[in-house]
Short mmCIF file of C-alpha atoms in Angstrom, two decimals:
data_model
loop_
_atom_site.label_atom_id
_atom_site.label_comp_id
_atom_site.label_asym_id
_atom_site.label_seq_id
_atom_site.Cartn_x
_atom_site.Cartn_y
_atom_site.Cartn_z
CA MET A 24 48.08 69.88 192.05
CA THR A 25 50.60 68.66 189.76
CA SER A 26 48.23 66.30 187.91
CA VAL A 27 46.12 69.21 187.00
CA THR A 28 48.89 71.26 185.79
CA GLU A 29 50.25 68.32 183.93
CA ALA A 30 46.91 67.70 182.28
CA ARG A 31 46.47 71.08 180.61
CA PRO A 32 49.59 70.66 178.20
CA VAL A 33 48.27 67.17 177.30
CA ARG A 34 44.75 68.45 176.54
CA ARG A 35 46.35 71.27 174.54
CA LEU A 36 48.54 68.71 172.77
CA ARG A 37 45.48 66.61 171.91
CA ARG A 38 43.71 69.62 170.63
CA SER A 39 46.42 70.66 168.41
CA ILE A 40 46.73 67.01 166.93
CA VAL A 41 43.04 67.05 166.15
CA ALA A 42 43.32 70.49 164.59
CA GLY A 43 46.15 69.19 162.38
CA GLN A 44 44.15 66.11 161.46
CA LEU A 45 41.19 68.31 160.49
CA VAL A 46 43.46 70.58 158.57
CA LEU A 47 44.98 67.73 156.63
CA ALA A 48 41.61 66.10 155.83
CA ALA A 49 40.28 69.34 154.77
CA VAL A 50 43.26 69.96 152.34
CA GLY A 51 42.70 66.40 151.04
CA ALA A 52 39.03 67.06 150.51
CA TYR A 53 39.71 70.24 148.64
CA VAL A 54 42.15 68.66 146.29
CA LEU A 55 39.62 65.84 145.71
CA ALA A 56 36.95 68.43 144.73
CA GLU A 57 39.33 70.40 142.44
CA SER A 58 40.97 67.36 140.76
CA ALA A 59 37.45 65.98 139.73
CA GLY A 60 36.86 69.27 137.85
CA LEU A 61 40.14 68.73 135.94
CA GLY A 62 38.93 65.42 134.46
CA LEU A 63 40.14 62.06 135.93
CA TRP A 64 40.36 60.35 132.56
CA ASN A 65 40.61 61.10 128.89
CA GLU A 66 40.77 59.09 125.67
CA LEU A 67 44.59 58.97 125.99
CA GLY A 68 44.50 57.48 129.65
CA PRO A 69 44.65 59.34 132.98
CA GLY A 70 43.69 62.93 132.70
CA PRO A 71 45.19 65.83 134.60
CA GLY A 72 43.08 65.28 137.61
CA PHE A 73 43.74 61.57 138.16
CA PHE A 74 47.08 61.75 140.21
CA PRO A 75 45.96 64.72 142.46
CA CYS A 76 42.60 62.77 143.02
CA VAL A 77 44.51 59.85 144.24
CA LEU A 78 46.76 61.95 146.45
CA GLY A 79 43.76 63.87 147.79
CA ALA A 80 41.91 60.61 148.71
CA ALA A 81 45.22 59.18 150.10
CA LEU A 82 45.60 62.39 152.40
CA VAL A 83 41.94 62.01 153.65
CA LEU A 84 42.25 58.38 154.22
CA LEU A 85 45.50 58.88 156.21
CA SER A 86 43.92 61.69 158.19
CA VAL A 87 41.08 59.47 159.35
CA VAL A 88 43.44 56.74 160.23
CA TRP A 89 45.63 58.91 162.20
CA PHE A 90 42.52 60.05 164.00
CA PHE A 91 41.42 56.74 164.83
CA GLN A 92 44.85 55.90 166.02
CA GLU A 93 45.13 58.86 168.27
CA ARG A 94 41.63 57.70 169.73
CA ALA A 95 42.74 54.16 170.32
CA GLY A 96 45.86 55.35 171.93
CA VAL A 97 48.34 53.96 169.52
CA GLN A 98 51.67 55.41 170.23
CA ALA A 99 53.97 56.75 167.35
CA ALA A 100 57.02 54.79 166.54
CA PRO A 101 60.12 55.97 168.50
CA ALA A 102 62.17 58.48 166.75
CA ALA A 103 64.49 57.02 164.26
CA GLU A 104 68.23 57.38 164.67
CA GLU A 105 70.01 59.85 162.73
CA ALA A 106 70.56 58.79 159.04
CA ASP A 107 73.82 57.45 158.19
CA GLY A 108 75.73 59.83 155.80
CA SER A 109 76.88 56.97 153.62
CA GLN A 110 73.46 55.62 153.16
CA VAL A 111 72.11 58.89 152.04
CA ARG A 112 75.15 59.63 149.64
CA SER A 113 74.45 55.98 148.39
CA VAL A 114 70.84 56.49 147.52
CA MET A 115 71.53 59.94 146.10
CA LEU A 116 74.24 58.66 143.93
CA SER A 117 72.57 55.71 142.64
CA LEU A 118 69.46 57.91 141.65
CA VAL A 119 71.68 60.02 139.60
CA VAL A 120 73.19 56.98 137.91
CA LEU A 121 69.65 55.63 137.45
CA THR A 122 68.51 59.01 135.87
CA ALA A 123 71.52 59.11 133.48
CA ALA A 124 71.25 55.29 132.66
CA LEU A 125 67.52 55.35 131.83
CA PRO A 126 67.52 56.50 128.28
CA PHE A 127 70.28 53.91 127.35
CA ILE A 128 69.25 50.79 129.32
CA GLY A 129 65.51 51.53 129.70
CA PHE A 130 63.23 51.61 132.51
CA GLN A 131 62.93 47.81 133.24
CA LEU A 132 66.59 47.11 133.41
CA GLY A 133 67.40 50.18 135.18
CA VAL A 134 65.03 50.09 137.98
CA PHE A 135 65.85 46.36 138.27
CA LEU A 136 69.52 47.15 138.66
CA PHE A 137 68.70 49.94 141.05
CA LEU A 138 66.52 47.89 143.31
CA MET A 139 69.00 44.97 143.25
CA TYR A 140 71.81 47.20 144.41
CA HIS A 141 69.82 48.63 147.25
CA LEU A 142 68.16 45.21 148.33
CA ARG A 143 71.05 42.96 147.74
CA LEU A 144 74.03 44.99 148.44
CA ARG A 145 73.08 47.67 150.77
CA ALA A 146 70.21 45.91 152.75
CA ARG A 147 71.74 42.43 152.62
CA THR A 148 68.44 40.90 151.64
CA SER A 149 68.56 37.33 150.42
CA TRP A 150 69.03 36.71 146.65
CA ILE A 151 65.52 35.24 146.16
CA LYS A 152 63.77 38.00 147.80
CA SER A 153 65.95 40.70 146.22
CA VAL A 154 65.20 39.29 142.60
CA LEU A 155 61.55 38.88 143.13
CA ILE A 156 61.05 42.38 144.58
CA SER A 157 63.24 43.67 141.93
CA LEU A 158 61.32 41.93 139.18
CA CYS A 159 58.05 43.13 140.61
CA GLY A 160 59.37 46.68 140.98
CA SER A 161 60.62 47.00 137.50
CA VAL A 162 58.62 44.88 135.13
CA GLY A 163 55.44 44.94 137.07
CA VAL A 164 55.56 48.71 137.53
CA TYR A 165 56.41 49.11 133.78
CA TYR A 166 53.55 46.97 132.52
CA LEU A 167 51.19 48.88 135.22
CA PHE A 168 52.07 52.16 133.71
CA THR A 169 52.31 51.30 129.94
CA LEU A 170 49.27 48.87 129.89
CA GLY A 171 47.04 50.12 132.74
CA LEU A 172 47.68 53.80 132.57
CA ASN A 173 48.97 54.27 128.89
CA VAL A 174 51.90 56.06 130.17
CA SER A 175 55.18 55.77 128.26
CA LEU A 176 58.24 54.81 130.03
CA PRO A 177 61.79 54.93 128.68
CA GLU A 178 62.86 51.97 126.66
CA ALA A 179 66.45 50.91 125.98
CA ALA A 180 68.27 52.75 123.14
CA ILE A 181 71.03 50.14 123.14
CA VAL A 182 70.18 47.75 120.24
CA PRO A 183 70.57 44.25 121.80
CA LEU A 184 68.57 45.43 124.76
CA SER A 185 65.88 46.95 122.65
CA LEU A 186 65.55 43.72 120.52
CA ILE A 187 64.66 41.80 123.63
CA GLY A 188 61.90 44.24 124.52
CA LEU A 189 63.55 46.36 127.25
#
């Protein structure tokens, strides 16, 4: 008798999970359809519908992946431990500093230093890995946005830095 009463909440939970997946997929499909009407690309680069289109597609894709993971019985990761207050303060403070420093030191150097701080000092990642990830995350993203998407990012206002292309 207990197995029948225990099965009902499980079925109800599965139905609500499937309903959530369908709602998220429907929202993603709606965003995709509406963003196409805004224009994905124009003569200057990405149009007003480009990023909503990418986000809508990602939402649909992730909903489908979630559906198949549930069907395959993949268990969700265990709940994360409560965030350490010092980590949250560190990230928030470094984001404020990055925001204030970007107009002066530019995107490439600012994001490089931001990533180095978090990878090397906070996460204790090796020097080589920290430098490689920071370079890809700063210089790579800078050129992806400026050359690939024609989006301007802040350049350094300090003369020696601007002379070397930062």
